[in-house]
Amino acid sequence: MQIWDTAGQERFRSITQSYYRSAHAIVLVYDVACQPSFDCLPEWLAEIESYANRKVLKILVGNKVDKGDEREVPERIGQDFSEVNGFDYFLETSALDATNVDNLFEHVARRLTDDMKATDQRYLYLHITLFPLSFRLFLRFLSESLQRFLTYNMWRF
């Protein structure tokens, strides 16, 4: 499984377009304590629709729920955006304290491995792209059980 993190930086915008074509899952991330990050989602969604495979797994994540007092984007707004725009999954996370981080990656891994099993693609190389905020901290919190799940389910079914 290959995971790309572009951190939503404009200088990488032209490079990220090539990532879309081979992505099996795309995770759009906004900061719940920063309304402008949420307001940029339609632009990112337009790029997904322009460049990604129609069957790509689309996930919307509201990050930084640990900043409760600073929240600018209510959870219901994120959920509604997800439903209206055809995302496959929505959740809120905190990379700081690892809230729902395992749930996110478990969901992606489970959905992709189920899809692989359904199409008998035993050794498909998976490419997941994370947009637009950094998830580097997320990788730090992947539990041993999730790593075992990925190892077992990705290559041994």
mmCIF file with all atom_site columns, C-alpha atoms in Angstrom:
data_model
loop_
_atom_site.group_PDB
_atom_site.id
_atom_site.type_symbol
_atom_site.label_atom_id
_atom_site.label_alt_id
_atom_site.label_comp_id
_atom_site.label_asym_id
_atom_site.label_entity_id
_atom_site.label_seq_id
_atom_site.pdbx_PDB_ins_code
_atom_site.Cartn_x
_atom_site.Cartn_y
_atom_site.Cartn_z
_atom_site.occupancy
_atom_site.B_iso_or_equiv
_atom_site.pdbx_formal_charge
_atom_site.auth_seq_id
_atom_site.auth_comp_id
_atom_site.auth_asym_id
_atom_site.auth_atom_id
_atom_site.pdbx_PDB_model_num
ATOM 1   C CA . MET A 1 1   ? 0.000   0.000   0.000   1.00 0.00 ? 1   MET A CA 1
ATOM 2   C CA . GLN A 1 2   ? 1.386   3.374   -0.963  1.00 0.00 ? 2   GLN A CA 1
ATOM 3   C CA . ILE A 1 3   ? 0.134   6.521   0.765   1.00 0.00 ? 3   ILE A CA 1
ATOM 4   C CA . TRP A 1 4   ? 0.878   9.983   -0.605  1.00 0.00 ? 4   TRP A CA 1
ATOM 5   C CA . ASP A 1 5   ? 0.463   13.125  1.469   1.00 0.00 ? 5   ASP A CA 1
ATOM 6   C CA . THR A 1 6   ? 0.417   16.342  -0.547  1.00 0.00 ? 6   THR A CA 1
ATOM 7   C CA . ALA A 1 7   ? -0.555  18.621  2.373   1.00 0.00 ? 7   ALA A CA 1
ATOM 8   C CA . GLY A 1 8   ? -2.735  20.646  -0.002  1.00 0.00 ? 8   GLY A CA 1
ATOM 9   C CA . GLN A 1 9   ? 0.086   22.908  -1.045  1.00 0.00 ? 9   GLN A CA 1
ATOM 10  C CA . GLU A 1 10  ? -0.551  24.881  -4.211  1.00 0.00 ? 10  GLU A CA 1
ATOM 11  C CA . ARG A 1 11  ? 2.988   24.372  -5.472  1.00 0.00 ? 11  ARG A CA 1
ATOM 12  C CA . PHE A 1 12  ? 2.262   20.639  -5.747  1.00 0.00 ? 12  PHE A CA 1
ATOM 13  C CA . ARG A 1 13  ? -1.078  21.072  -7.528  1.00 0.00 ? 13  ARG A CA 1
ATOM 14  C CA . SER A 1 14  ? 0.267   20.135  -10.990 1.00 0.00 ? 14  SER A CA 1
ATOM 15  C CA . ILE A 1 15  ? 2.100   17.112  -9.600  1.00 0.00 ? 15  ILE A CA 1
ATOM 16  C CA . THR A 1 16  ? -0.938  15.857  -7.697  1.00 0.00 ? 16  THR A CA 1
ATOM 17  C CA . GLN A 1 17  ? -2.969  15.574  -10.872 1.00 0.00 ? 17  GLN A CA 1
ATOM 18  C CA . SER A 1 18  ? -0.872  12.568  -11.880 1.00 0.00 ? 18  SER A CA 1
ATOM 19  C CA . TYR A 1 19  ? -1.547  10.932  -8.496  1.00 0.00 ? 19  TYR A CA 1
ATOM 20  C CA . TYR A 1 20  ? -5.282  10.937  -9.132  1.00 0.00 ? 20  TYR A CA 1
ATOM 21  C CA . ARG A 1 21  ? -5.090  8.583   -12.110 1.00 0.00 ? 21  ARG A CA 1
ATOM 22  C CA . SER A 1 22  ? -3.584  5.699   -10.170 1.00 0.00 ? 22  SER A CA 1
ATOM 23  C CA . ALA A 1 23  ? -5.302  6.313   -6.828  1.00 0.00 ? 23  ALA A CA 1
ATOM 24  C CA . HIS A 1 24  ? -7.656  3.663   -5.455  1.00 0.00 ? 24  HIS A CA 1
ATOM 25  C CA . ALA A 1 25  ? -8.689  5.937   -2.585  1.00 0.00 ? 25  ALA A CA 1
ATOM 26  C CA . ILE A 1 26  ? -8.563  9.671   -2.038  1.00 0.00 ? 26  ILE A CA 1
ATOM 27  C CA . VAL A 1 27  ? -8.916  11.200  1.403   1.00 0.00 ? 27  VAL A CA 1
ATOM 28  C CA . LEU A 1 28  ? -9.845  14.883  1.454   1.00 0.00 ? 28  LEU A CA 1
ATOM 29  C CA . VAL A 1 29  ? -8.991  16.460  4.792   1.00 0.00 ? 29  VAL A CA 1
ATOM 30  C CA . TYR A 1 30  ? -10.046 19.794  6.223   1.00 0.00 ? 30  TYR A CA 1
ATOM 31  C CA . ASP A 1 31  ? -9.293  21.445  9.553   1.00 0.00 ? 31  ASP A CA 1
ATOM 32  C CA . VAL A 1 32  ? -12.471 21.749  11.662  1.00 0.00 ? 32  VAL A CA 1
ATOM 33  C CA . ALA A 1 33  ? -10.906 24.819  13.321  1.00 0.00 ? 33  ALA A CA 1
ATOM 34  C CA . CYS A 1 34  ? -10.288 26.575  9.984   1.00 0.00 ? 34  CYS A CA 1
ATOM 35  C CA . GLN A 1 35  ? -13.297 27.459  7.825   1.00 0.00 ? 35  GLN A CA 1
ATOM 36  C CA . PRO A 1 36  ? -11.118 28.385  4.793   1.00 0.00 ? 36  PRO A CA 1
ATOM 37  C CA . SER A 1 37  ? -9.779  24.810  4.637   1.00 0.00 ? 37  SER A CA 1
ATOM 38  C CA . PHE A 1 38  ? -13.376 23.563  4.382   1.00 0.00 ? 38  PHE A CA 1
ATOM 39  C CA . ASP A 1 39  ? -14.208 26.235  1.803   1.00 0.00 ? 39  ASP A CA 1
ATOM 40  C CA . CYS A 1 40  ? -11.465 24.851  -0.494  1.00 0.00 ? 40  CYS A CA 1
ATOM 41  C CA . LEU A 1 41  ? -13.083 21.393  -0.664  1.00 0.00 ? 41  LEU A CA 1
ATOM 42  C CA . PRO A 1 42  ? -15.143 22.103  -3.819  1.00 0.00 ? 42  PRO A CA 1
ATOM 43  C CA . GLU A 1 43  ? -11.924 22.911  -5.712  1.00 0.00 ? 43  GLU A CA 1
ATOM 44  C CA . TRP A 1 44  ? -10.332 19.635  -4.628  1.00 0.00 ? 44  TRP A CA 1
ATOM 45  C CA . LEU A 1 45  ? -13.510 17.745  -5.425  1.00 0.00 ? 45  LEU A CA 1
ATOM 46  C CA . ALA A 1 46  ? -13.534 19.236  -8.933  1.00 0.00 ? 46  ALA A CA 1
ATOM 47  C CA . GLU A 1 47  ? -9.992  17.954  -9.447  1.00 0.00 ? 47  GLU A CA 1
ATOM 48  C CA . ILE A 1 48  ? -10.998 14.488  -8.292  1.00 0.00 ? 48  ILE A CA 1
ATOM 49  C CA . GLU A 1 49  ? -13.885 14.484  -10.738 1.00 0.00 ? 49  GLU A CA 1
ATOM 50  C CA . SER A 1 50  ? -11.604 15.684  -13.543 1.00 0.00 ? 50  SER A CA 1
ATOM 51  C CA . TYR A 1 51  ? -8.634  13.395  -13.025 1.00 0.00 ? 51  TYR A CA 1
ATOM 52  C CA . ALA A 1 52  ? -9.508  10.384  -10.848 1.00 0.00 ? 52  ALA A CA 1
ATOM 53  C CA . ASN A 1 53  ? -10.978 7.044   -11.806 1.00 0.00 ? 53  ASN A CA 1
ATOM 54  C CA . ARG A 1 54  ? -14.765 7.094   -11.414 1.00 0.00 ? 54  ARG A CA 1
ATOM 55  C CA . LYS A 1 55  ? -14.570 4.118   -9.026  1.00 0.00 ? 55  LYS A CA 1
ATOM 56  C CA . VAL A 1 56  ? -12.090 5.775   -6.649  1.00 0.00 ? 56  VAL A CA 1
ATOM 57  C CA . LEU A 1 57  ? -13.002 5.510   -2.969  1.00 0.00 ? 57  LEU A CA 1
ATOM 58  C CA . LYS A 1 58  ? -13.649 9.071   -1.737  1.00 0.00 ? 58  LYS A CA 1
ATOM 59  C CA . ILE A 1 59  ? -13.361 9.834   1.957   1.00 0.00 ? 59  ILE A CA 1
ATOM 60  C CA . LEU A 1 60  ? -13.916 13.164  3.696   1.00 0.00 ? 60  LEU A CA 1
ATOM 61  C CA . VAL A 1 61  ? -12.167 13.797  7.008   1.00 0.00 ? 61  VAL A CA 1
ATOM 62  C CA . GLY A 1 62  ? -12.570 16.683  9.428   1.00 0.00 ? 62  GLY A CA 1
ATOM 63  C CA . ASN A 1 63  ? -9.295  16.799  11.356  1.00 0.00 ? 63  ASN A CA 1
ATOM 64  C CA . LYS A 1 64  ? -8.235  18.526  14.602  1.00 0.00 ? 64  LYS A CA 1
ATOM 65  C CA . VAL A 1 65  ? -11.348 17.720  16.639  1.00 0.00 ? 65  VAL A CA 1
ATOM 66  C CA . ASP A 1 66  ? -9.085  18.110  19.675  1.00 0.00 ? 66  ASP A CA 1
ATOM 67  C CA . LYS A 1 67  ? -9.471  21.888  19.153  1.00 0.00 ? 67  LYS A CA 1
ATOM 68  C CA . GLY A 1 68  ? -13.062 21.817  20.408  1.00 0.00 ? 68  GLY A CA 1
ATOM 69  C CA . ASP A 1 69  ? -13.238 25.453  21.538  1.00 0.00 ? 69  ASP A CA 1
ATOM 70  C CA . GLU A 1 70  ? -11.772 26.654  18.254  1.00 0.00 ? 70  GLU A CA 1
ATOM 71  C CA . ARG A 1 71  ? -14.118 24.674  15.998  1.00 0.00 ? 71  ARG A CA 1
ATOM 72  C CA . GLU A 1 72  ? -15.378 26.673  13.011  1.00 0.00 ? 72  GLU A CA 1
ATOM 73  C CA . VAL A 1 73  ? -16.930 23.847  10.970  1.00 0.00 ? 73  VAL A CA 1
ATOM 74  C CA . PRO A 1 74  ? -19.707 21.880  12.719  1.00 0.00 ? 74  PRO A CA 1
ATOM 75  C CA . GLU A 1 75  ? -19.652 18.111  12.238  1.00 0.00 ? 75  GLU A CA 1
ATOM 76  C CA . ARG A 1 76  ? -23.117 18.215  10.621  1.00 0.00 ? 76  ARG A CA 1
ATOM 77  C CA . ILE A 1 77  ? -21.822 20.591  7.911   1.00 0.00 ? 77  ILE A CA 1
ATOM 78  C CA . GLY A 1 78  ? -19.025 18.148  7.052   1.00 0.00 ? 78  GLY A CA 1
ATOM 79  C CA . GLN A 1 79  ? -21.451 15.219  7.058   1.00 0.00 ? 79  GLN A CA 1
ATOM 80  C CA . ASP A 1 80  ? -23.873 17.088  4.784   1.00 0.00 ? 80  ASP A CA 1
ATOM 81  C CA . PHE A 1 81  ? -21.082 18.038  2.359   1.00 0.00 ? 81  PHE A CA 1
ATOM 82  C CA . SER A 1 82  ? -20.001 14.405  2.274   1.00 0.00 ? 82  SER A CA 1
ATOM 83  C CA . GLU A 1 83  ? -23.501 13.130  1.497   1.00 0.00 ? 83  GLU A CA 1
ATOM 84  C CA . VAL A 1 84  ? -24.329 15.793  -1.103  1.00 0.00 ? 84  VAL A CA 1
ATOM 85  C CA . ASN A 1 85  ? -21.055 15.224  -2.951  1.00 0.00 ? 85  ASN A CA 1
ATOM 86  C CA . GLY A 1 86  ? -21.104 11.425  -3.016  1.00 0.00 ? 86  GLY A CA 1
ATOM 87  C CA . PHE A 1 87  ? -18.285 10.615  -0.632  1.00 0.00 ? 87  PHE A CA 1
ATOM 88  C CA . ASP A 1 88  ? -18.095 6.981   0.427   1.00 0.00 ? 88  ASP A CA 1
ATOM 89  C CA . TYR A 1 89  ? -17.233 7.725   4.039   1.00 0.00 ? 89  TYR A CA 1
ATOM 90  C CA . PHE A 1 90  ? -17.033 10.662  6.462   1.00 0.00 ? 90  PHE A CA 1
ATOM 91  C CA . LEU A 1 91  ? -15.482 10.928  9.881   1.00 0.00 ? 91  LEU A CA 1
ATOM 92  C CA . GLU A 1 92  ? -13.747 13.380  12.159  1.00 0.00 ? 92  GLU A CA 1
ATOM 93  C CA . THR A 1 93  ? -10.295 12.754  13.576  1.00 0.00 ? 93  THR A CA 1
ATOM 94  C CA . SER A 1 94  ? -7.492  14.156  15.656  1.00 0.00 ? 94  SER A CA 1
ATOM 95  C CA . ALA A 1 95  ? -3.972  13.434  14.508  1.00 0.00 ? 95  ALA A CA 1
ATOM 96  C CA . LEU A 1 96  ? -2.764  14.942  17.786  1.00 0.00 ? 96  LEU A CA 1
ATOM 97  C CA . ASP A 1 97  ? -4.430  12.401  20.084  1.00 0.00 ? 97  ASP A CA 1
ATOM 98  C CA . ALA A 1 98  ? -5.123  9.693   17.454  1.00 0.00 ? 98  ALA A CA 1
ATOM 99  C CA . THR A 1 99  ? -8.929  9.931   17.695  1.00 0.00 ? 99  THR A CA 1
ATOM 100 C CA . ASN A 1 100 ? -10.417 7.842   14.845  1.00 0.00 ? 100 ASN A CA 1
ATOM 101 C CA . VAL A 1 101 ? -7.092  7.549   13.019  1.00 0.00 ? 101 VAL A CA 1
ATOM 102 C CA . ASP A 1 102 ? -7.121  3.759   13.128  1.00 0.00 ? 102 ASP A CA 1
ATOM 103 C CA . ASN A 1 103 ? -10.794 3.792   12.104  1.00 0.00 ? 103 ASN A CA 1
ATOM 104 C CA . LEU A 1 104 ? -9.945  5.813   9.009   1.00 0.00 ? 104 LEU A CA 1
ATOM 105 C CA . PHE A 1 105 ? -7.152  3.566   7.798   1.00 0.00 ? 105 PHE A CA 1
ATOM 106 C CA . GLU A 1 106 ? -9.011  0.395   8.773   1.00 0.00 ? 106 GLU A CA 1
ATOM 107 C CA . HIS A 1 107 ? -12.025 1.536   6.759   1.00 0.00 ? 107 HIS A CA 1
ATOM 108 C CA . VAL A 1 108 ? -9.879  2.319   3.713   1.00 0.00 ? 108 VAL A CA 1
ATOM 109 C CA . ALA A 1 109 ? -7.986  -0.975  3.970   1.00 0.00 ? 109 ALA A CA 1
ATOM 110 C CA . ARG A 1 110 ? -11.161 -3.008  4.499   1.00 0.00 ? 110 ARG A CA 1
ATOM 111 C CA . ARG A 1 111 ? -13.018 -1.403  1.583   1.00 0.00 ? 111 ARG A CA 1
ATOM 112 C CA . LEU A 1 112 ? -10.086 -1.755  -0.792  1.00 0.00 ? 112 LEU A CA 1
ATOM 113 C CA . THR A 1 113 ? -9.360  -5.351  0.160   1.00 0.00 ? 113 THR A CA 1
ATOM 114 C CA . ASP A 1 114 ? -13.066 -6.206  -0.193  1.00 0.00 ? 114 ASP A CA 1
ATOM 115 C CA . ASP A 1 115 ? -13.004 -4.646  -3.667  1.00 0.00 ? 115 ASP A CA 1
ATOM 116 C CA . MET A 1 116 ? -9.862  -6.600  -4.535  1.00 0.00 ? 116 MET A CA 1
ATOM 117 C CA . LYS A 1 117 ? -11.422 -9.856  -3.360  1.00 0.00 ? 117 LYS A CA 1
ATOM 118 C CA . ALA A 1 118 ? -14.593 -9.166  -5.324  1.00 0.00 ? 118 ALA A CA 1
ATOM 119 C CA . THR A 1 119 ? -12.612 -8.681  -8.523  1.00 0.00 ? 119 THR A CA 1
ATOM 120 C CA . ASP A 1 120 ? -10.002 -11.364 -7.722  1.00 0.00 ? 120 ASP A CA 1
ATOM 121 C CA . GLN A 1 121 ? -7.123  -8.890  -7.900  1.00 0.00 ? 121 GLN A CA 1
ATOM 122 C CA . ARG A 1 122 ? -4.827  -10.638 -5.460  1.00 0.00 ? 122 ARG A CA 1
ATOM 123 C CA . TYR A 1 123 ? -1.708  -8.556  -5.862  1.00 0.00 ? 123 TYR A CA 1
ATOM 124 C CA . LEU A 1 124 ? -3.013  -5.159  -6.803  1.00 0.00 ? 124 LEU A CA 1
ATOM 125 C CA . TYR A 1 125 ? -0.675  -2.336  -5.880  1.00 0.00 ? 125 TYR A CA 1
ATOM 126 C CA . LEU A 1 126 ? -2.726  0.121   -3.857  1.00 0.00 ? 126 LEU A CA 1
ATOM 127 C CA . HIS A 1 127 ? -2.239  3.850   -4.082  1.00 0.00 ? 127 HIS A CA 1
ATOM 128 C CA . ILE A 1 128 ? -3.980  6.114   -1.599  1.00 0.00 ? 128 ILE A CA 1
ATOM 129 C CA . THR A 1 129 ? -3.733  9.870   -1.867  1.00 0.00 ? 129 THR A CA 1
ATOM 130 C CA . LEU A 1 130 ? -4.381  12.183  1.080   1.00 0.00 ? 130 LEU A CA 1
ATOM 131 C CA . PHE A 1 131 ? -5.551  15.749  0.437   1.00 0.00 ? 131 PHE A CA 1
ATOM 132 C CA . PRO A 1 132 ? -5.269  18.534  1.449   1.00 0.00 ? 132 PRO A CA 1
ATOM 133 C CA . LEU A 1 133 ? -3.902  18.703  5.026   1.00 0.00 ? 133 LEU A CA 1
ATOM 134 C CA . SER A 1 134 ? -0.889  16.818  6.312   1.00 0.00 ? 134 SER A CA 1
ATOM 135 C CA . PHE A 1 135 ? -1.458  13.350  7.758   1.00 0.00 ? 135 PHE A CA 1
ATOM 136 C CA . ARG A 1 136 ? 2.141   12.654  8.657   1.00 0.00 ? 136 ARG A CA 1
ATOM 137 C CA . LEU A 1 137 ? 1.127   12.406  12.298  1.00 0.00 ? 137 LEU A CA 1
ATOM 138 C CA . PHE A 1 138 ? -1.557  9.872   11.364  1.00 0.00 ? 138 PHE A CA 1
ATOM 139 C CA . LEU A 1 139 ? 1.041   7.389   10.249  1.00 0.00 ? 139 LEU A CA 1
ATOM 140 C CA . ARG A 1 140 ? 2.671   7.665   13.656  1.00 0.00 ? 140 ARG A CA 1
ATOM 141 C CA . PHE A 1 141 ? -0.478  6.393   15.336  1.00 0.00 ? 141 PHE A CA 1
ATOM 142 C CA . LEU A 1 142 ? -1.187  3.317   13.251  1.00 0.00 ? 142 LEU A CA 1
ATOM 143 C CA . SER A 1 143 ? -1.595  0.588   15.802  1.00 0.00 ? 143 SER A CA 1
ATOM 144 C CA . GLU A 1 144 ? 0.122   -2.763  15.624  1.00 0.00 ? 144 GLU A CA 1
ATOM 145 C CA . SER A 1 145 ? -3.244  -4.414  15.112  1.00 0.00 ? 145 SER A CA 1
ATOM 146 C CA . LEU A 1 146 ? -3.961  -2.241  12.092  1.00 0.00 ? 146 LEU A CA 1
ATOM 147 C CA . GLN A 1 147 ? -0.527  -2.991  10.670  1.00 0.00 ? 147 GLN A CA 1
ATOM 148 C CA . ARG A 1 148 ? -1.195  -6.720  11.139  1.00 0.00 ? 148 ARG A CA 1
ATOM 149 C CA . PHE A 1 149 ? -4.616  -6.289  9.507   1.00 0.00 ? 149 PHE A CA 1
ATOM 150 C CA . LEU A 1 150 ? -3.067  -4.577  6.491   1.00 0.00 ? 150 LEU A CA 1
ATOM 151 C CA . THR A 1 151 ? -0.291  -7.146  6.154   1.00 0.00 ? 151 THR A CA 1
ATOM 152 C CA . TYR A 1 152 ? -2.652  -10.094 6.439   1.00 0.00 ? 152 TYR A CA 1
ATOM 153 C CA . ASN A 1 153 ? -5.548  -8.801  4.385   1.00 0.00 ? 153 ASN A CA 1
ATOM 154 C CA . MET A 1 154 ? -3.613  -7.098  1.623   1.00 0.00 ? 154 MET A CA 1
ATOM 155 C CA . TRP A 1 155 ? -1.487  -10.019 0.585   1.00 0.00 ? 155 TRP A CA 1
ATOM 156 C CA . ARG A 1 156 ? -2.875  -13.232 2.081   1.00 0.00 ? 156 ARG A CA 1
ATOM 157 C CA . PHE A 1 157 ? -6.434  -13.783 0.905   1.00 0.00 ? 157 PHE A CA 1
#
